[in-house]
PDB file of C-alpha atoms in Angstrom:
ATOM      1  CA  UNK A 473     -33.954  34.667  -9.709  1.00  0.00           C
ATOM      2  CA  UNK A 474     -31.588  37.289 -11.098  1.00  0.00           C
ATOM      3  CA  UNK A 475     -33.857  38.023 -14.060  1.00  0.00           C
ATOM      4  CA  UNK A 476     -35.358  40.709 -11.830  1.00  0.00           C
ATOM      5  CA  UNK A 477     -33.490  43.062  -9.490  1.00  0.00           C
ATOM      6  CA  UNK A 478     -32.394  41.331  -6.289  1.00  0.00           C
ATOM      7  CA  UNK A 479     -31.893  42.881  -2.860  1.00  0.00           C
ATOM      8  CA  UNK A 480     -29.668  41.183  -0.305  1.00  0.00           C
ATOM      9  CA  UNK A 481     -29.877  42.389   3.281  1.00  0.00           C
ATOM     10  CA  UNK A 482     -27.103  41.892   5.828  1.00  0.00           C
ATOM     11  CA  UNK A 483     -27.804  41.727   9.562  1.00  0.00           C
ATOM     12  CA  UNK A 484     -24.821  41.342  11.880  1.00  0.00           C
ATOM     13  CA  UNK A 485     -23.906  40.495  15.434  1.00  0.00           C
ATOM     14  CA  UNK A 486     -22.508  43.903  16.439  1.00  0.00           C
ATOM     15  CA  UNK A 487     -20.340  42.395  19.188  1.00  0.00           C
ATOM     16  CA  UNK A 488     -18.278  40.211  16.857  1.00  0.00           C
ATOM     17  CA  UNK A 489     -15.224  41.699  15.192  1.00  0.00           C
ATOM     18  CA  UNK A 490     -15.175  38.661  12.873  1.00  0.00           C
ATOM     19  CA  UNK A 491     -18.041  40.203  10.867  1.00  0.00           C
ATOM     20  CA  UNK A 492     -15.419  42.328   9.085  1.00  0.00           C
ATOM     21  CA  UNK A 493     -14.124  39.320   7.118  1.00  0.00           C
ATOM     22  CA  UNK A 494     -17.382  38.396   5.289  1.00  0.00           C
ATOM     23  CA  UNK A 495     -18.305  42.084   4.960  1.00  0.00           C
ATOM     24  CA  UNK A 496     -15.031  42.760   3.124  1.00  0.00           C
ATOM     25  CA  UNK A 497     -15.645  39.731   0.903  1.00  0.00           C
ATOM     26  CA  UNK A 498     -19.181  40.889   0.099  1.00  0.00           C
ATOM     27  CA  UNK A 499     -18.028  44.455  -0.553  1.00  0.00           C
ATOM     28  CA  UNK A 500     -15.445  43.211  -3.082  1.00  0.00           C
ATOM     29  CA  UNK A 501     -18.035  40.918  -4.688  1.00  0.00           C
ATOM     30  CA  UNK A 502     -20.483  43.805  -5.117  1.00  0.00           C
ATOM     31  CA  UNK A 503     -17.734  45.955  -6.628  1.00  0.00           C
ATOM     32  CA  UNK A 504     -16.831  43.234  -9.131  1.00  0.00           C
ATOM     33  CA  UNK A 505     -20.508  42.707 -10.005  1.00  0.00           C
ATOM     34  CA  UNK A 506     -21.569  46.361 -10.244  1.00  0.00           C
ATOM     35  CA  UNK A 507     -23.266  45.729 -13.594  1.00  0.00           C
ATOM     36  CA  UNK A 508     -25.644  43.166 -12.111  1.00  0.00           C
ATOM     37  CA  UNK A 509     -28.966  44.329 -10.699  1.00  0.00           C
ATOM     38  CA  UNK A 510     -28.104  43.384  -7.153  1.00  0.00           C
ATOM     39  CA  UNK A 511     -28.422  45.716  -4.195  1.00  0.00           C
ATOM     40  CA  UNK A 512     -26.603  44.815  -0.978  1.00  0.00           C
ATOM     41  CA  UNK A 513     -27.929  46.567   2.125  1.00  0.00           C
ATOM     42  CA  UNK A 514     -26.195  46.504   5.510  1.00  0.00           C
ATOM     43  CA  UNK A 515     -27.556  47.232   8.978  1.00  0.00           C
ATOM     44  CA  UNK A 516     -24.514  47.622  11.277  1.00  0.00           C
ATOM     45  CA  UNK A 517     -26.567  47.837  14.524  1.00  0.00           C
ATOM     46  CA  UNK A 518     -24.064  50.417  15.836  1.00  0.00           C
ATOM     47  CA  UNK A 519     -21.219  47.924  15.698  1.00  0.00           C
ATOM     48  CA  UNK A 520     -18.005  49.530  16.993  1.00  0.00           C
ATOM     49  CA  UNK A 521     -16.047  47.553  14.396  1.00  0.00           C
ATOM     50  CA  UNK A 522     -17.743  49.108  11.343  1.00  0.00           C
ATOM     51  CA  UNK A 523     -16.543  52.601  10.437  1.00  0.00           C
ATOM     52  CA  UNK A 524     -18.269  55.076   8.059  1.00  0.00           C
ATOM     53  CA  UNK A 525     -17.231  54.457   4.456  1.00  0.00           C
ATOM     54  CA  UNK A 526     -15.429  51.224   5.345  1.00  0.00           C
ATOM     55  CA  UNK A 527     -17.510  49.208   2.858  1.00  0.00           C
ATOM     56  CA  UNK A 528     -18.342  51.683   0.078  1.00  0.00           C
ATOM     57  CA  UNK A 529     -20.284  49.222  -2.073  1.00  0.00           C
ATOM     58  CA  UNK A 530     -22.667  48.181   0.692  1.00  0.00           C
ATOM     59  CA  UNK A 531     -25.594  50.520   1.331  1.00  0.00           C
ATOM     60  CA  UNK A 532     -26.186  51.311   5.014  1.00  0.00           C
ATOM     61  CA  UNK A 533     -29.868  51.072   5.910  1.00  0.00           C
ATOM     62  CA  UNK A 534     -31.909  50.686   9.109  1.00  0.00           C
ATOM     63  CA  UNK A 535     -33.168  47.197   9.774  1.00  0.00           C
ATOM     64  CA  UNK A 536     -36.818  47.940   8.941  1.00  0.00           C
ATOM     65  CA  UNK A 537     -35.895  49.316   5.502  1.00  0.00           C
ATOM     66  CA  UNK A 538     -33.909  46.150   4.827  1.00  0.00           C
ATOM     67  CA  UNK A 539     -36.769  43.887   5.910  1.00  0.00           C
ATOM     68  CA  UNK A 540     -39.188  45.758   3.643  1.00  0.00           C
ATOM     69  CA  UNK A 541     -37.156  45.131   0.477  1.00  0.00           C
ATOM     70  CA  UNK A 542     -34.819  42.131   0.942  1.00  0.00           C
ATOM     71  CA  UNK A 543     -35.112  38.921  -1.092  1.00  0.00           C
ATOM     72  CA  UNK A 544     -32.439  37.253   1.051  1.00  0.00           C
ATOM     73  CA  UNK A 545     -31.101  37.975   4.535  1.00  0.00           C
ATOM     74  CA  UNK A 546     -27.492  37.175   5.405  1.00  0.00           C
ATOM     75  CA  UNK A 547     -27.165  36.768   9.172  1.00  0.00           C
ATOM     76  CA  UNK A 548     -23.495  37.268  10.093  1.00  0.00           C
ATOM     77  CA  UNK A 549     -22.673  35.851  13.508  1.00  0.00           C
ATOM     78  CA  UNK A 550     -24.016  32.498  14.565  1.00  0.00           C
ATOM     79  CA  UNK A 551     -27.212  30.770  15.586  1.00  0.00           C
ATOM     80  CA  UNK A 552     -28.071  33.621  17.972  1.00  0.00           C
ATOM     81  CA  UNK A 553     -27.898  36.115  15.091  1.00  0.00           C
ATOM     82  CA  UNK A 554     -30.348  33.966  13.122  1.00  0.00           C
ATOM     83  CA  UNK A 555     -32.718  33.875  16.108  1.00  0.00           C
ATOM     84  CA  UNK A 556     -32.551  37.664  16.323  1.00  0.00           C
ATOM     85  CA  UNK A 557     -33.079  38.013  12.572  1.00  0.00           C
ATOM     86  CA  UNK A 558     -36.194  35.835  12.763  1.00  0.00           C
ATOM     87  CA  UNK A 559     -37.753  38.301  15.217  1.00  0.00           C
ATOM     88  CA  UNK A 560     -37.075  41.205  12.851  1.00  0.00           C
ATOM     89  CA  UNK A 561     -38.405  39.372   9.804  1.00  0.00           C
ATOM     90  CA  UNK A 562     -41.580  38.086  11.464  1.00  0.00           C
ATOM     91  CA  UNK A 563     -44.369  37.264   9.046  1.00  0.00           C
ATOM     92  CA  UNK A 564     -42.442  38.372   5.930  1.00  0.00           C
ATOM     93  CA  UNK A 565     -40.768  34.938   5.691  1.00  0.00           C
ATOM     94  CA  UNK A 566     -37.656  36.221   3.905  1.00  0.00           C
ATOM     95  CA  UNK A 567     -35.119  33.409   3.342  1.00  0.00           C
ATOM     96  CA  UNK A 568     -32.243  33.564   5.839  1.00  0.00           C
ATOM     97  CA  UNK A 569     -28.701  32.361   5.176  1.00  0.00           C
ATOM     98  CA  UNK A 570     -26.589  32.073   8.314  1.00  0.00           C
ATOM     99  CA  UNK A 571     -22.860  32.833   8.104  1.00  0.00           C
ATOM    100  CA  UNK A 572     -21.232  31.119  11.070  1.00  0.00           C
ATOM    101  CA  UNK A 573     -18.726  33.229  13.002  1.00  0.00           C
ATOM    102  CA  UNK A 574     -19.446  31.508  16.299  1.00  0.00           C
ATOM    103  CA  UNK A 575     -18.892  28.112  17.843  1.00  0.00           C
ATOM    104  CA  UNK A 576     -21.505  25.414  17.383  1.00  0.00           C
ATOM    105  CA  UNK A 577     -23.484  26.656  14.402  1.00  0.00           C
ATOM    106  CA  UNK A 578     -26.418  24.247  14.044  1.00  0.00           C
ATOM    107  CA  UNK A 579     -28.386  26.780  11.994  1.00  0.00           C
ATOM    108  CA  UNK A 580     -25.624  28.923  10.475  1.00  0.00           C
ATOM    109  CA  UNK A 581     -23.777  26.531   8.190  1.00  0.00           C
ATOM    110  CA  UNK A 582     -22.044  28.924   5.756  1.00  0.00           C
ATOM    111  CA  UNK A 583     -18.433  29.834   6.517  1.00  0.00           C
ATOM    112  CA  UNK A 584     -17.063  33.290   5.582  1.00  0.00           C
ATOM    113  CA  UNK A 585     -14.988  31.659   2.847  1.00  0.00           C
ATOM    114  CA  UNK A 586     -18.110  30.091   1.324  1.00  0.00           C
ATOM    115  CA  UNK A 587     -20.398  33.118   1.506  1.00  0.00           C
ATOM    116  CA  UNK A 588     -20.062  34.209  -2.148  1.00  0.00           C
ATOM    117  CA  UNK A 589     -20.440  30.681  -3.482  1.00  0.00           C
ATOM    118  CA  UNK A 590     -23.549  30.134  -1.355  1.00  0.00           C
ATOM    119  CA  UNK A 591     -25.070  33.502  -2.332  1.00  0.00           C
ATOM    120  CA  UNK A 592     -24.500  32.671  -6.001  1.00  0.00           C
ATOM    121  CA  UNK A 593     -26.090  29.264  -5.433  1.00  0.00           C
ATOM    122  CA  UNK A 594     -29.142  30.999  -3.991  1.00  0.00           C
ATOM    123  CA  UNK A 595     -29.338  33.404  -6.905  1.00  0.00           C
ATOM    124  CA  UNK A 596     -29.126  30.473  -9.333  1.00  0.00           C
ATOM    125  CA  UNK A 597     -31.652  28.335  -7.460  1.00  0.00           C
ATOM    126  CA  UNK A 598     -29.002  25.756  -6.558  1.00  0.00           C
ATOM    127  CA  UNK A 599     -29.876  25.475  -2.878  1.00  0.00           C
ATOM    128  CA  UNK A 600     -32.616  24.236  -0.578  1.00  0.00           C
ATOM    129  CA  UNK A 601     -34.959  26.575   1.280  1.00  0.00           C
ATOM    130  CA  UNK A 602     -36.258  24.716   4.327  1.00  0.00           C
ATOM    131  CA  UNK A 603     -39.524  25.741   5.959  1.00  0.00           C
ATOM    132  CA  UNK A 604     -39.123  25.599   9.742  1.00  0.00           C
ATOM    133  CA  UNK A 605     -42.067  25.865  12.133  1.00  0.00           C
ATOM    134  CA  UNK A 606     -42.351  28.454  14.911  1.00  0.00           C
ATOM    135  CA  UNK A 607     -44.191  28.449  18.215  1.00  0.00           C
ATOM    136  CA  UNK A 608     -46.789  31.044  19.052  1.00  0.00           C
ATOM    137  CA  UNK A 609     -47.421  31.871  22.715  1.00  0.00           C
ATOM    138  CA  UNK A 610     -50.511  33.813  23.742  1.00  0.00           C
ATOM    139  CA  UNK A 611     -50.859  35.138  27.268  1.00  0.00           C
ATOM    140  CA  UNK A 612     -54.493  34.504  28.123  1.00  0.00           C
ATOM    141  CA  UNK A 613     -56.535  37.302  29.697  1.00  0.00           C
ATOM    142  CA  UNK A 614     -54.290  39.792  27.881  1.00  0.00           C
ATOM    143  CA  UNK A 615     -53.443  40.797  24.313  1.00  0.00           C
ATOM    144  CA  UNK A 616     -49.785  39.706  24.526  1.00  0.00           C
ATOM    145  CA  UNK A 617     -48.465  37.352  21.868  1.00  0.00           C
ATOM    146  CA  UNK A 618     -44.924  36.124  21.219  1.00  0.00           C
ATOM    147  CA  UNK A 619     -43.216  33.927  18.626  1.00  0.00           C
ATOM    148  CA  UNK A 620     -40.228  31.605  19.109  1.00  0.00           C
ATOM    149  CA  UNK A 621     -38.008  29.742  16.667  1.00  0.00           C
ATOM    150  CA  UNK A 622     -36.346  27.466  19.245  1.00  0.00           C
ATOM    151  CA  UNK A 623     -38.467  27.384  22.371  1.00  0.00           C
ATOM    152  CA  UNK A 624     -40.478  28.990  25.113  1.00  0.00           C
ATOM    153  CA  UNK A 625     -39.523  28.399  28.744  1.00  0.00           C
ATOM    154  CA  UNK A 626     -41.653  29.140  31.821  1.00  0.00           C
ATOM    155  CA  UNK A 627     -39.260  29.448  34.737  1.00  0.00           C
ATOM    156  CA  UNK A 628     -39.407  29.817  38.538  1.00  0.00           C
ATOM    157  CA  UNK A 629     -37.701  33.245  38.346  1.00  0.00           C
ATOM    158  CA  UNK A 630     -34.747  32.483  40.599  1.00  0.00           C
ATOM    159  CA  UNK A 631     -36.946  31.387  43.504  1.00  0.00           C
ATOM    160  CA  UNK A 632     -35.477  28.552  45.572  1.00  0.00           C
ATOM    161  CA  UNK A 633     -38.593  26.376  45.394  1.00  0.00           C
ATOM    162  CA  UNK A 634     -40.192  24.590  42.450  1.00  0.00           C
ATOM    163  CA  UNK A 635     -43.254  25.789  40.580  1.00  0.00           C
ATOM    164  CA  UNK A 636     -46.294  23.876  39.341  1.00  0.00           C
ATOM    165  CA  UNK A 637     -47.071  23.910  35.604  1.00  0.00           C
ATOM    166  CA  UNK A 638     -50.459  22.348  34.840  1.00  0.00           C
ATOM    167  CA  UNK A 639     -50.164  21.229  31.213  1.00  0.00           C
ATOM    168  CA  UNK A 640     -53.067  20.374  28.932  1.00  0.00           C
ATOM    169  CA  UNK A 641     -52.812  19.220  25.316  1.00  0.00           C
ATOM    170  CA  UNK A 642     -55.940  19.804  23.227  1.00  0.00           C
ATOM    171  CA  UNK A 643     -57.923  20.173  26.425  1.00  0.00           C
ATOM    172  CA  UNK A 644     -56.714  16.896  27.951  1.00  0.00           C
ATOM    173  CA  UNK A 645     -54.543  16.947  31.082  1.00  0.00           C
ATOM    174  CA  UNK A 646     -50.988  15.803  30.302  1.00  0.00           C
ATOM    175  CA  UNK A 647     -49.388  16.465  33.690  1.00  0.00           C
ATOM    176  CA  UNK A 648     -49.090  18.850  36.605  1.00  0.00           C
ATOM    177  CA  UNK A 649     -45.320  19.276  36.485  1.00  0.00           C
ATOM    178  CA  UNK A 650     -43.604  20.137  39.762  1.00  0.00           C
ATOM    179  CA  UNK A 651     -40.302  21.410  38.432  1.00  0.00           C
ATOM    180  CA  UNK A 652     -37.878  24.306  38.086  1.00  0.00           C
ATOM    181  CA  UNK A 653     -39.200  25.119  34.618  1.00  0.00           C
ATOM    182  CA  UNK A 654     -40.844  23.719  31.497  1.00  0.00           C
ATOM    183  CA  UNK A 655     -39.531  23.930  27.934  1.00  0.00           C
ATOM    184  CA  UNK A 656     -41.858  23.848  24.917  1.00  0.00           C
ATOM    185  CA  UNK A 657     -39.584  23.351  21.914  1.00  0.00           C
ATOM    186  CA  UNK A 658     -39.831  23.237  18.130  1.00  0.00           C
ATOM    187  CA  UNK A 659     -37.876  20.586  16.177  1.00  0.00           C
ATOM    188  CA  UNK A 660     -35.306  23.291  15.395  1.00  0.00           C
ATOM    189  CA  UNK A 661     -34.967  23.984  19.124  1.00  0.00           C
ATOM    190  CA  UNK A 662     -34.526  20.299  19.940  1.00  0.00           C
ATOM    191  CA  UNK A 663     -30.743  20.762  19.634  1.00  0.00           C
ATOM    192  CA  UNK A 664     -30.769  23.835  21.904  1.00  0.00           C
ATOM    193  CA  UNK A 665     -31.869  24.143  25.564  1.00  0.00           C
ATOM    194  CA  UNK A 666     -34.123  21.090  25.355  1.00  0.00           C
ATOM    195  CA  UNK A 667     -31.183  18.874  24.380  1.00  0.00           C
ATOM    196  CA  UNK A 668     -29.207  20.095  27.402  1.00  0.00           C
ATOM    197  CA  UNK A 669     -32.214  19.213  29.575  1.00  0.00           C
ATOM    198  CA  UNK A 670     -32.294  15.627  28.313  1.00  0.00           C
ATOM    199  CA  UNK A 671     -34.731  16.082  25.444  1.00  0.00           C
ATOM    200  CA  UNK A 672     -34.654  14.144  22.156  1.00  0.00           C
ATOM    201  CA  UNK A 673     -33.063  15.324  18.929  1.00  0.00           C
ATOM    202  CA  UNK A 674     -35.836  15.821  16.361  1.00  0.00           C
ATOM    203  CA  UNK A 675     -35.338  16.077  12.595  1.00  0.00           C
ATOM    204  CA  UNK A 676     -36.395  19.631  11.586  1.00  0.00           C
ATOM    205  CA  UNK A 677     -39.024  18.506   9.063  1.00  0.00           C
ATOM    206  CA  UNK A 678     -40.878  16.533  11.763  1.00  0.00           C
ATOM    207  CA  UNK A 679     -44.240  18.103  12.604  1.00  0.00           C
ATOM    208  CA  UNK A 680     -44.023  17.965  16.396  1.00  0.00           C
ATOM    209  CA  UNK A 681     -43.324  19.965  19.536  1.00  0.00           C
ATOM    210  CA  UNK A 682     -41.420  18.782  22.623  1.00  0.00           C
ATOM    211  CA  UNK A 683     -42.715  19.262  26.166  1.00  0.00           C
ATOM    212  CA  UNK A 684     -39.683  18.951  28.443  1.00  0.00           C
ATOM    213  CA  UNK A 685     -39.568  19.615  32.227  1.00  0.00           C
ATOM    214  CA  UNK A 686     -36.383  20.924  33.844  1.00  0.00           C
ATOM    215  CA  UNK A 687     -35.417  19.196  37.098  1.00  0.00           C
ATOM    216  CA  UNK A 688     -38.867  17.699  37.749  1.00  0.00           C
ATOM    217  CA  UNK A 689     -39.665  16.613  41.302  1.00  0.00           C
ATOM    218  CA  UNK A 690     -40.827  13.221  40.039  1.00  0.00           C
ATOM    219  CA  UNK A 691     -38.098  11.167  38.375  1.00  0.00           C
ATOM    220  CA  UNK A 692     -40.712   9.450  36.206  1.00  0.00           C
ATOM    221  CA  UNK A 693     -41.401  12.708  34.327  1.00  0.00           C
ATOM    222  CA  UNK A 694     -39.827  12.582  30.880  1.00  0.00           C
ATOM    223  CA  UNK A 695     -39.974  14.704  27.710  1.00  0.00           C
ATOM    224  CA  UNK A 696     -43.136  14.186  25.670  1.00  0.00           C
ATOM    225  CA  UNK A 697     -43.421  14.713  21.912  1.00  0.00           C
ATOM    226  CA  UNK A 698     -46.799  15.993  20.688  1.00  0.00           C
ATOM    227  CA  UNK A 699     -48.149  16.840  17.192  1.00  0.00           C
ATOM    228  CA  UNK A 700     -47.528  20.440  16.208  1.00  0.00           C
ATOM    229  CA  UNK A 701     -51.195  20.946  15.361  1.00  0.00           C
ATOM    230  CA  UNK A 702     -51.919  20.590  19.079  1.00  0.00           C
ATOM    231  CA  UNK A 703     -52.848  23.424  21.397  1.00  0.00           C
ATOM    232  CA  UNK A 704     -50.854  23.390  24.646  1.00  0.00           C
ATOM    233  CA  UNK A 705     -52.323  25.221  27.633  1.00  0.00           C
ATOM    234  CA  UNK A 706     -50.074  25.991  30.607  1.00  0.00           C
ATOM    235  CA  UNK A 707     -51.295  27.294  33.946  1.00  0.00           C
ATOM    236  CA  UNK A 708     -48.383  28.222  36.211  1.00  0.00           C
ATOM    237  CA  UNK A 709     -48.497  28.392  40.006  1.00  0.00           C
ATOM    238  CA  UNK A 710     -45.770  29.661  42.326  1.00  0.00           C
ATOM    239  CA  UNK A 711     -45.288  30.544  45.999  1.00  0.00           C
ATOM    240  CA  UNK A 712     -43.090  33.407  44.805  1.00  0.00           C
ATOM    241  CA  UNK A 713     -44.335  36.759  43.528  1.00  0.00           C
ATOM    242  CA  UNK A 714     -43.730  35.901  39.849  1.00  0.00           C
ATOM    243  CA  UNK A 715     -42.657  33.472  37.170  1.00  0.00           C
ATOM    244  CA  UNK A 716     -40.724  34.337  34.026  1.00  0.00           C
ATOM    245  CA  UNK A 717     -41.276  33.634  30.323  1.00  0.00           C
ATOM    246  CA  UNK A 718     -38.246  33.210  28.072  1.00  0.00           C
ATOM    247  CA  UNK A 719     -38.248  33.098  24.277  1.00  0.00           C
ATOM    248  CA  UNK A 720     -35.214  31.654  22.497  1.00  0.00           C
ATOM    249  CA  UNK A 721     -33.093  32.319  25.572  1.00  0.00           C
ATOM    250  CA  UNK A 722     -34.270  35.912  26.045  1.00  0.00           C
ATOM    251  CA  UNK A 723     -36.425  37.091  28.920  1.00  0.00           C
ATOM    252  CA  UNK A 724     -39.771  38.360  27.655  1.00  0.00           C
ATOM    253  CA  UNK A 725     -41.537  39.328  30.859  1.00  0.00           C
ATOM    254  CA  UNK A 726     -42.417  38.366  34.418  1.00  0.00           C
ATOM    255  CA  UNK A 727     -45.955  37.191  35.157  1.00  0.00           C
ATOM    256  CA  UNK A 728     -47.943  36.677  38.365  1.00  0.00           C
ATOM    257  CA  UNK A 729     -49.069  33.431  39.969  1.00  0.00           C
ATOM    258  CA  UNK A 730     -51.804  31.669  38.009  1.00  0.00           C
ATOM    259  CA  UNK A 731     -50.898  33.082  34.582  1.00  0.00           C
ATOM    260  CA  UNK A 732     -52.130  30.972  31.659  1.00  0.00           C
ATOM    261  CA  UNK A 733     -50.250  30.559  28.380  1.00  0.00           C
ATOM    262  CA  UNK A 734     -51.638  29.048  25.163  1.00  0.00           C
ATOM    263  CA  UNK A 735     -48.997  27.654  22.796  1.00  0.00           C
ATOM    264  CA  UNK A 736     -49.572  26.532  19.232  1.00  0.00           C
ATOM    265  CA  UNK A 737     -47.938  26.442  15.811  1.00  0.00           C
ATOM    266  CA  UNK A 738     -47.457  29.940  14.373  1.00  0.00           C
ATOM    267  CA  UNK A 739     -49.342  30.814  11.152  1.00  0.00           C
ATOM    268  CA  UNK A 740     -46.061  31.499   9.324  1.00  0.00           C
ATOM    269  CA  UNK A 741     -42.670  29.798   9.016  1.00  0.00           C
ATOM    270  CA  UNK A 742     -38.965  30.554   8.965  1.00  0.00           C
ATOM    271  CA  UNK A 743     -37.235  29.942   5.639  1.00  0.00           C
ATOM    272  CA  UNK A 744     -33.658  28.747   6.101  1.00  0.00           C
ATOM    273  CA  UNK A 745     -31.304  28.566   3.139  1.00  0.00           C
ATOM    274  CA  UNK A 746     -29.364  25.307   3.128  1.00  0.00           C
ATOM    275  CA  UNK A 747     -26.859  23.906   0.682  1.00  0.00           C
ATOM    276  CA  UNK A 748     -27.885  20.829  -1.297  1.00  0.00           C
ATOM    277  CA  UNK A 749     -24.728  18.915  -0.369  1.00  0.00           C
ATOM    278  CA  UNK A 750     -25.272  19.191   3.406  1.00  0.00           C
ATOM    279  CA  UNK A 751     -27.773  17.213   5.476  1.00  0.00           C
ATOM    280  CA  UNK A 752     -29.063  17.527   9.031  1.00  0.00           C
ATOM    281  CA  UNK A 753     -27.478  14.171   9.861  1.00  0.00           C
ATOM    282  CA  UNK A 754     -24.093  15.394   8.653  1.00  0.00           C
ATOM    283  CA  UNK A 755     -24.505  18.483  10.839  1.00  0.00           C
ATOM    284  CA  UNK A 756     -25.264  16.288  13.860  1.00  0.00           C
ATOM    285  CA  UNK A 757     -22.194  14.125  13.299  1.00  0.00           C
ATOM    286  CA  UNK A 758     -19.980  17.154  12.791  1.00  0.00           C
ATOM    287  CA  UNK A 759     -21.249  19.445  15.556  1.00  0.00           C
ATOM    288  CA  UNK A 760     -21.721  16.731  18.197  1.00  0.00           C
ATOM    289  CA  UNK A 761     -18.522  14.885  17.191  1.00  0.00           C
ATOM    290  CA  UNK A 762     -20.320  11.568  16.814  1.00  0.00           C
ATOM    291  CA  UNK A 763     -18.071   8.647  15.978  1.00  0.00           C
ATOM    292  CA  UNK A 764     -14.917  10.419  17.128  1.00  0.00           C
ATOM    293  CA  UNK A 765     -12.603   8.799  19.659  1.00  0.00           C
ATOM    294  CA  UNK A 766     -11.807  11.218  22.491  1.00  0.00           C
ATOM    295  CA  UNK A 767      -9.673   8.806  24.439  1.00  0.00           C
ATOM    296  CA  UNK A 768      -6.067   9.754  25.036  1.00  0.00           C
ATOM    297  CA  UNK A 769      -4.410   6.649  23.716  1.00  0.00           C
ATOM    298  CA  UNK A 770      -0.985   7.900  24.787  1.00  0.00           C
ATOM    299  CA  UNK A 771      -1.933   7.161  28.375  1.00  0.00           C
ATOM    300  CA  UNK A 772      -2.434   3.503  27.605  1.00  0.00           C
ATOM    301  CA  UNK A 773       0.103   1.063  28.972  1.00  0.00           C
ATOM    302  CA  UNK A 774       1.000  -0.210  25.509  1.00  0.00           C
ATOM    303  CA  UNK A 775       2.020   2.069  22.673  1.00  0.00           C
ATOM    304  CA  UNK A 776       4.084   1.037  19.688  1.00  0.00           C
ATOM    305  CA  UNK A 777       4.322  -2.398  21.217  1.00  0.00           C
ATOM    306  CA  UNK A 778       6.214  -1.093  24.229  1.00  0.00           C
ATOM    307  CA  UNK A 779       5.149  -0.908  27.887  1.00  0.00           C
ATOM    308  CA  UNK A 780       5.494   2.747  28.926  1.00  0.00           C
ATOM    309  CA  UNK A 781       5.776   1.827  32.592  1.00  0.00           C
ATOM    310  CA  UNK A 782       9.145   0.224  31.939  1.00  0.00           C
TER     311      UNK A 782
END
């Protein structure tokens, strides 16, 4: 890949002071590799932690200039920073490498200490670029269209009573959910809000979407997995003045009673850079602490062959 000039763009979470650690590492790396045809562009997003001239070997650019020229995006922050980066990148499908400065980090698997090694792996082709599907949501009877990496949620907008979400898949009635909200999730989003609402964990390469009601009135309602080449039509009814649409945890807009949404697979993908020695199953075991024993064995009556109550 380095046989031609390479441009690396850096997008940051401006609220995290921890971004300074990988930025300093990348600045030193660029200084030491000044002879290589690599440009490193940084969009600070008005971060209060980044001062003018602090990283002299990184070129400050607005986000749109970076998106126009980058061959790789480094998202410094956590999974939320990757979600934000996806919205900037849109249809350009630039590979994204997440540098985890947060907590859970399902998507951002590179640590600050590994950032140079992982960038070099990318430049040398020694990594995996996964193609992750997105959801497209069209608001019928309007020209509004949104894209989500994790999920869309139609929500009762803080009203005390449930809403009705009539859900059709490829024209066939699935259910008229009476619930607080409904999540439509990608496989990537299966470990996000949908998981908290009792949804299944889905391997990212699986070509499906998850339809998952939140607090349904009927206890027999359960998450349903549908093929991702399906078209999902939602018609939402409320006794309140509005319902709300969320994308990847962010409020998009409020809509009136009877609004119809058409959801389908987006015509482009997200490219996530992953290391060859890490698998999704390893991430699950690590992040969800599977197989670990959380019991406090010191509280047991017997320890070291001695009864502690004596």
